Amino acid sequence: MMTVPDLSGRIALVTGASRGIGYQLAKQMAAAGAHVIAVARTVGGLEELDDEITSAGGQATLVPLDLTDMAGIDRLGGAIFERWGKLDIMVANAGILGVISPIGHIEAKTFEKVMTINVTATWRLIRSMEPLLRTSDAGRAILLSSGVAHSARAFWSAYAASKSAVETMARCWAEETKNTPLRVNSVNPGATRTAMRAQAMPGEDPDTLPNAFEVAAKIVPLASPALTETGKLFEVQEGRFKDYVLPA
Ligand code: NDP
């Protein structure tokens, strides 16, 4: 499970690739041989990624896109179809925290933004990319969730609810596609030293946390054509898949 898979010739879309976990996932998938399609708003971060990938002999295509632009997501699907005719790997990693606040104090525009980016854009990405992933001989979808989807932590309601929604979409999609080569899994990276974690936990010493490089290295194997699991949650820091407990 933990060995670096051979991703030669595979086309991998990674959202939120301008920094943090997504940046490392894009870089490591490119190093494993994939052509990475890197999506985010911050052009500087994407360009830094491109420099790192190309200087290591890899290939990337940069897509500066705000994921609140739903028509833009659809256009991206069309562009991938035109250029490659398929997609092998989709990593829905981009996300925002919103605010840590009592549920009744969250501003409407903050709540709506968390849902738009974390949930609606992820659904839109699924809708646009599914036909391309189904064209692949071994399509792999990896959706970034969080431990708070299960722990119902005080003050994290918007983000936690958004990640519960992501996991549930992933499980429904996995059920719909279980008899196809497509494999769909959620991932809880666990606390990771990134800008988002610093926003959530400003008092925490970041040096106590694993960094995005280490965390991404454990997620990359989920893109392997050899992967068999679908509809599961991968707990990165435990290094194992977890089954959901289904009602009898
Ligand atoms: P960061 O805040 O470091 O990075 C988030 C990424 O998402 C950035 O590349 C950002 O790019 C992108 N993004 C945010 N909004 C948009 C948007 N509107 N359009 C396009 N891209 C967008 O987060 P992490 O690396 O920490 O998190 C990655 C994933 O892991 C998230 O889904 C997060 O919820 C999850 N996670 C993280 C944990 C942690 O401890 N770090 C723990 C549990 C889960 P840009 O701003 O350039 O657009």
mmCIF file of C-alpha atoms in Angstrom, residues 27-232:
data_model
loop_
_atom_site.group_PDB
_atom_site.id
_atom_site.type_symbol
_atom_site.label_atom_id
_atom_site.label_comp_id
_atom_site.label_asym_id
_atom_site.label_seq_id
_atom_site.Cartn_x
_atom_site.Cartn_y
_atom_site.Cartn_z
ATOM 1 C CA LYS A 27 4.276 17.196 -7.181
ATOM 2 C CA GLN A 28 4.491 13.584 -6.022
ATOM 3 C CA MET A 29 2.035 12.300 -8.638
ATOM 4 C CA ALA A 30 4.101 14.051 -11.332
ATOM 5 C CA ALA A 31 7.258 12.485 -9.903
ATOM 6 C CA ALA A 32 5.518 9.087 -10.171
ATOM 7 C CA GLY A 33 4.996 9.739 -13.905
ATOM 8 C CA ALA A 34 1.542 11.344 -14.134
ATOM 9 C CA HIS A 35 0.764 14.392 -16.246
ATOM 10 C CA VAL A 36 -0.734 16.649 -13.606
ATOM 11 C CA ILE A 37 -3.533 19.126 -14.273
ATOM 12 C CA ALA A 38 -3.112 21.569 -11.378
ATOM 13 C CA VAL A 39 -6.103 23.711 -10.370
ATOM 14 C CA ALA A 40 -6.198 26.683 -7.947
ATOM 15 C CA ARG A 41 -6.658 30.456 -7.949
ATOM 16 C CA THR A 42 -3.137 31.509 -6.948
ATOM 17 C CA VAL A 43 -1.050 31.656 -10.118
ATOM 18 C CA GLY A 44 2.206 32.163 -8.177
ATOM 19 C CA GLY A 45 1.704 28.889 -6.296
ATOM 20 C CA LEU A 46 0.846 27.016 -9.497
ATOM 21 C CA GLU A 47 3.928 28.418 -11.242
ATOM 22 C CA GLU A 48 6.180 27.383 -8.379
ATOM 23 C CA LEU A 49 4.681 23.890 -8.614
ATOM 24 C CA ASP A 50 5.242 23.829 -12.387
ATOM 25 C CA ASP A 51 8.894 24.861 -11.923
ATOM 26 C CA GLU A 52 9.430 22.075 -9.408
ATOM 27 C CA ILE A 53 7.699 19.468 -11.567
ATOM 28 C CA THR A 54 9.420 20.367 -14.830
ATOM 29 C CA SER A 55 12.872 20.680 -13.263
ATOM 30 C CA ALA A 56 12.415 17.121 -11.965
ATOM 31 C CA GLY A 57 11.553 15.974 -15.511
ATOM 32 C CA GLY A 58 7.778 15.804 -15.004
ATOM 33 C CA GLN A 59 4.823 17.364 -16.790
ATOM 34 C CA ALA A 60 2.040 19.674 -15.624
ATOM 35 C CA THR A 61 -0.747 21.778 -17.080
ATOM 36 C CA LEU A 62 -1.753 24.763 -14.963
ATOM 37 C CA VAL A 63 -5.402 25.748 -14.627
ATOM 38 C CA PRO A 64 -5.965 28.998 -12.741
ATOM 39 C CA LEU A 65 -9.615 28.604 -11.780
ATOM 40 C CA ASP A 66 -11.876 29.696 -8.948
ATOM 41 C CA LEU A 67 -13.947 26.613 -8.118
ATOM 42 C CA THR A 68 -16.967 28.790 -7.376
ATOM 43 C CA ASP A 69 -17.073 29.187 -11.182
ATOM 44 C CA MET A 70 -19.231 26.143 -11.931
ATOM 45 C CA ALA A 71 -19.295 26.799 -15.686
ATOM 46 C CA GLY A 72 -15.499 26.971 -15.511
ATOM 47 C CA ILE A 73 -15.434 23.451 -14.017
ATOM 48 C CA ASP A 74 -17.582 22.240 -16.916
ATOM 49 C CA ARG A 75 -15.257 23.937 -19.416
ATOM 50 C CA LEU A 76 -12.306 22.192 -17.772
ATOM 51 C CA GLY A 77 -14.014 18.825 -18.316
ATOM 52 C CA GLY A 78 -14.506 19.724 -21.977
ATOM 53 C CA ALA A 79 -10.862 20.798 -22.347
ATOM 54 C CA ILE A 80 -9.583 17.539 -20.799
ATOM 55 C CA PHE A 81 -11.805 15.573 -23.189
ATOM 56 C CA GLU A 82 -10.465 17.522 -26.192
ATOM 57 C CA ARG A 83 -6.841 17.048 -25.232
ATOM 58 C CA TRP A 84 -6.685 13.575 -23.691
ATOM 59 C CA GLY A 85 -10.105 11.974 -24.159
ATOM 60 C CA LYS A 86 -9.951 10.552 -20.618
ATOM 61 C CA LEU A 87 -8.977 11.240 -17.019
ATOM 62 C CA ASP A 88 -7.247 8.618 -14.863
ATOM 63 C CA ILE A 89 -7.047 10.344 -11.475
ATOM 64 C CA MET A 90 -9.210 13.046 -9.880
ATOM 65 C CA VAL A 91 -8.160 14.495 -6.531
ATOM 66 C CA ALA A 92 -10.848 16.784 -5.072
ATOM 67 C CA ASN A 93 -8.584 18.426 -2.516
ATOM 68 C CA ALA A 94 -9.414 22.149 -2.626
ATOM 69 C CA GLY A 95 -11.326 23.274 0.416
ATOM 70 C CA ILE A 96 -11.842 26.095 2.874
ATOM 71 C CA LEU A 97 -12.387 26.153 6.610
ATOM 72 C CA GLY A 98 -14.663 29.186 6.734
ATOM 73 C CA VAL A 99 -14.695 30.192 10.360
ATOM 74 C CA ILE A 100 -14.417 28.546 13.780
ATOM 75 C CA SER A 101 -17.521 29.903 15.486
ATOM 76 C CA PRO A 102 -20.708 28.938 17.305
ATOM 77 C CA ILE A 103 -23.188 27.732 14.686
ATOM 78 C CA GLY A 104 -25.614 30.602 15.251
ATOM 79 C CA HIS A 105 -22.899 33.216 14.790
ATOM 80 C CA ILE A 106 -21.710 32.132 11.353
ATOM 81 C CA GLU A 107 -22.416 34.768 8.735
ATOM 82 C CA ALA A 108 -24.627 33.573 5.896
ATOM 83 C CA LYS A 109 -22.056 34.414 3.254
ATOM 84 C CA THR A 110 -19.367 32.426 5.093
ATOM 85 C CA PHE A 111 -21.595 29.367 5.473
ATOM 86 C CA GLU A 112 -22.609 29.535 1.832
ATOM 87 C CA LYS A 113 -19.008 29.867 0.654
ATOM 88 C CA VAL A 114 -17.928 26.788 2.621
ATOM 89 C CA MET A 115 -20.769 24.801 1.073
ATOM 90 C CA THR A 116 -20.115 26.164 -2.424
ATOM 91 C CA ILE A 117 -16.408 25.341 -2.481
ATOM 92 C CA ASN A 118 -16.331 22.183 -0.372
ATOM 93 C CA VAL A 119 -19.586 20.572 -1.491
ATOM 94 C CA THR A 120 -21.145 22.058 -4.633
ATOM 95 C CA ALA A 121 -17.849 22.460 -6.504
ATOM 96 C CA THR A 122 -16.893 18.887 -5.565
ATOM 97 C CA TRP A 123 -20.218 17.633 -6.909
ATOM 98 C CA ARG A 124 -19.777 19.713 -10.056
ATOM 99 C CA LEU A 125 -16.293 18.286 -10.498
ATOM 100 C CA ILE A 126 -17.681 14.756 -10.129
ATOM 101 C CA ARG A 127 -20.378 15.521 -12.687
ATOM 102 C CA SER A 128 -17.926 16.969 -15.198
ATOM 103 C CA MET A 129 -15.195 14.372 -14.748
ATOM 104 C CA GLU A 130 -17.143 11.123 -14.312
ATOM 105 C CA PRO A 131 -17.475 10.361 -18.046
ATOM 106 C CA LEU A 132 -13.723 10.936 -18.451
ATOM 107 C CA LEU A 133 -12.863 8.794 -15.407
ATOM 108 C CA ARG A 134 -15.101 6.019 -16.717
ATOM 109 C CA THR A 135 -13.178 6.108 -20.005
ATOM 110 C CA SER A 136 -9.954 5.319 -18.128
ATOM 111 C CA ASP A 137 -8.998 1.653 -17.707
ATOM 112 C CA ALA A 138 -8.485 2.332 -13.961
ATOM 113 C CA GLY A 139 -10.107 5.637 -12.942
ATOM 114 C CA ARG A 140 -9.310 6.726 -9.400
ATOM 115 C CA ALA A 141 -11.185 9.442 -7.455
ATOM 116 C CA ILE A 142 -9.798 10.707 -4.159
ATOM 117 C CA LEU A 143 -11.918 13.151 -2.149
ATOM 118 C CA LEU A 144 -10.379 15.005 0.798
ATOM 119 C CA SER A 145 -12.469 14.826 3.960
ATOM 120 C CA SER A 146 -11.644 15.477 7.613
ATOM 121 C CA GLY A 147 -11.935 13.786 10.990
ATOM 122 C CA VAL A 148 -14.526 16.397 11.996
ATOM 123 C CA ALA A 149 -16.983 14.828 9.544
ATOM 124 C CA HIS A 150 -17.405 12.242 12.344
ATOM 125 C CA SER A 151 -16.410 13.929 15.586
ATOM 126 C CA ALA A 152 -19.022 16.740 15.601
ATOM 127 C CA ARG A 153 -16.569 19.149 17.221
ATOM 128 C CA ALA A 154 -17.978 22.355 18.771
ATOM 129 C CA PHE A 155 -17.590 25.493 16.586
ATOM 130 C CA TRP A 156 -16.571 23.580 13.435
ATOM 131 C CA SER A 157 -20.156 23.062 12.173
ATOM 132 C CA ALA A 158 -20.011 24.496 8.641
ATOM 133 C CA TYR A 159 -16.759 22.812 7.696
ATOM 134 C CA ALA A 160 -17.691 19.559 9.473
ATOM 135 C CA ALA A 161 -21.075 19.400 7.744
ATOM 136 C CA SER A 162 -19.429 20.094 4.394
ATOM 137 C CA LYS A 163 -17.018 17.203 4.853
ATOM 138 C CA SER A 164 -19.831 14.844 5.928
ATOM 139 C CA ALA A 165 -21.512 15.782 2.654
ATOM 140 C CA VAL A 166 -18.328 15.082 0.688
ATOM 141 C CA GLU A 167 -17.987 11.629 2.249
ATOM 142 C CA THR A 168 -21.619 10.794 1.610
ATOM 143 C CA MET A 169 -21.349 11.866 -2.035
ATOM 144 C CA ALA A 170 -18.241 9.702 -2.364
ATOM 145 C CA ARG A 171 -20.026 6.674 -0.926
ATOM 146 C CA CYS A 172 -23.090 7.109 -3.152
ATOM 147 C CA TRP A 173 -20.856 7.540 -6.194
ATOM 148 C CA ALA A 174 -18.808 4.480 -5.237
ATOM 149 C CA GLU A 175 -22.030 2.419 -5.001
ATOM 150 C CA GLU A 176 -23.128 3.665 -8.431
ATOM 151 C CA THR A 177 -19.801 2.689 -9.996
ATOM 152 C CA LYS A 178 -18.780 -0.414 -8.042
ATOM 153 C CA ASN A 179 -19.176 -2.675 -11.081
ATOM 154 C CA THR A 180 -16.892 -0.472 -13.190
ATOM 155 C CA PRO A 181 -13.101 -0.059 -13.020
ATOM 156 C CA LEU A 182 -13.592 3.326 -11.259
ATOM 157 C CA ARG A 183 -12.602 3.353 -7.556
ATOM 158 C CA VAL A 184 -13.843 6.213 -5.336
ATOM 159 C CA ASN A 185 -12.502 6.841 -1.840
ATOM 160 C CA SER A 186 -12.483 9.580 0.796
ATOM 161 C CA VAL A 187 -9.351 10.509 2.688
ATOM 162 C CA ASN A 188 -8.936 11.996 6.146
ATOM 163 C CA PRO A 189 -5.407 13.426 6.077
ATOM 164 C CA GLY A 190 -5.407 14.128 9.821
ATOM 165 C CA ALA A 191 -3.918 17.293 11.322
ATOM 166 C CA THR A 192 -1.312 18.545 8.832
ATOM 167 C CA ARG A 193 1.036 21.537 8.926
ATOM 168 C CA THR A 194 -0.653 23.843 6.375
ATOM 169 C CA ALA A 195 -2.193 27.313 6.169
ATOM 170 C CA MET A 196 -5.653 25.882 6.813
ATOM 171 C CA ARG A 197 -4.588 24.128 10.014
ATOM 172 C CA ALA A 198 -2.868 27.314 11.244
ATOM 173 C CA GLN A 199 -6.111 29.234 10.651
ATOM 174 C CA ALA A 200 -8.081 26.638 12.620
ATOM 175 C CA MET A 201 -5.595 26.294 15.479
ATOM 176 C CA PRO A 202 -3.632 29.545 15.795
ATOM 177 C CA GLY A 203 -2.228 28.618 19.224
ATOM 178 C CA GLU A 204 -0.771 25.287 18.099
ATOM 179 C CA ASP A 205 2.941 24.730 17.491
ATOM 180 C CA PRO A 206 3.026 23.684 13.803
ATOM 181 C CA ASP A 207 6.250 21.757 14.363
ATOM 182 C CA THR A 208 4.272 19.171 16.327
ATOM 183 C CA LEU A 209 2.369 18.205 13.144
ATOM 184 C CA PRO A 210 3.335 16.092 10.135
ATOM 185 C CA ASN A 211 3.977 18.220 7.053
ATOM 186 C CA ALA A 212 2.133 18.110 3.735
ATOM 187 C CA PHE A 213 4.952 16.198 2.054
ATOM 188 C CA GLU A 214 4.683 13.305 4.511
ATOM 189 C CA VAL A 215 0.885 13.255 4.394
ATOM 190 C CA ALA A 216 0.715 13.391 0.581
ATOM 191 C CA ALA A 217 3.154 10.478 0.315
ATOM 192 C CA LYS A 218 0.574 8.304 2.084
ATOM 193 C CA ILE A 219 -2.269 9.448 -0.195
ATOM 194 C CA VAL A 220 -0.537 8.989 -3.579
ATOM 195 C CA PRO A 221 -0.873 5.149 -3.485
ATOM 196 C CA LEU A 222 -4.684 5.593 -3.614
ATOM 197 C CA ALA A 223 -4.184 6.659 -7.257
ATOM 198 C CA SER A 224 -2.602 3.334 -8.157
ATOM 199 C CA PRO A 225 -4.243 1.325 -10.957
ATOM 200 C CA ALA A 226 -3.758 -1.676 -8.645
ATOM 201 C CA LEU A 227 -6.046 -0.269 -5.911
ATOM 202 C CA THR A 228 -9.103 -2.433 -5.219
ATOM 203 C CA GLU A 229 -10.990 -0.544 -2.473
ATOM 204 C CA THR A 230 -13.951 1.682 -3.258
ATOM 205 C CA GLY A 231 -16.461 3.575 -1.109
ATOM 206 C CA LYS A 232 -14.119 3.637 1.859
#
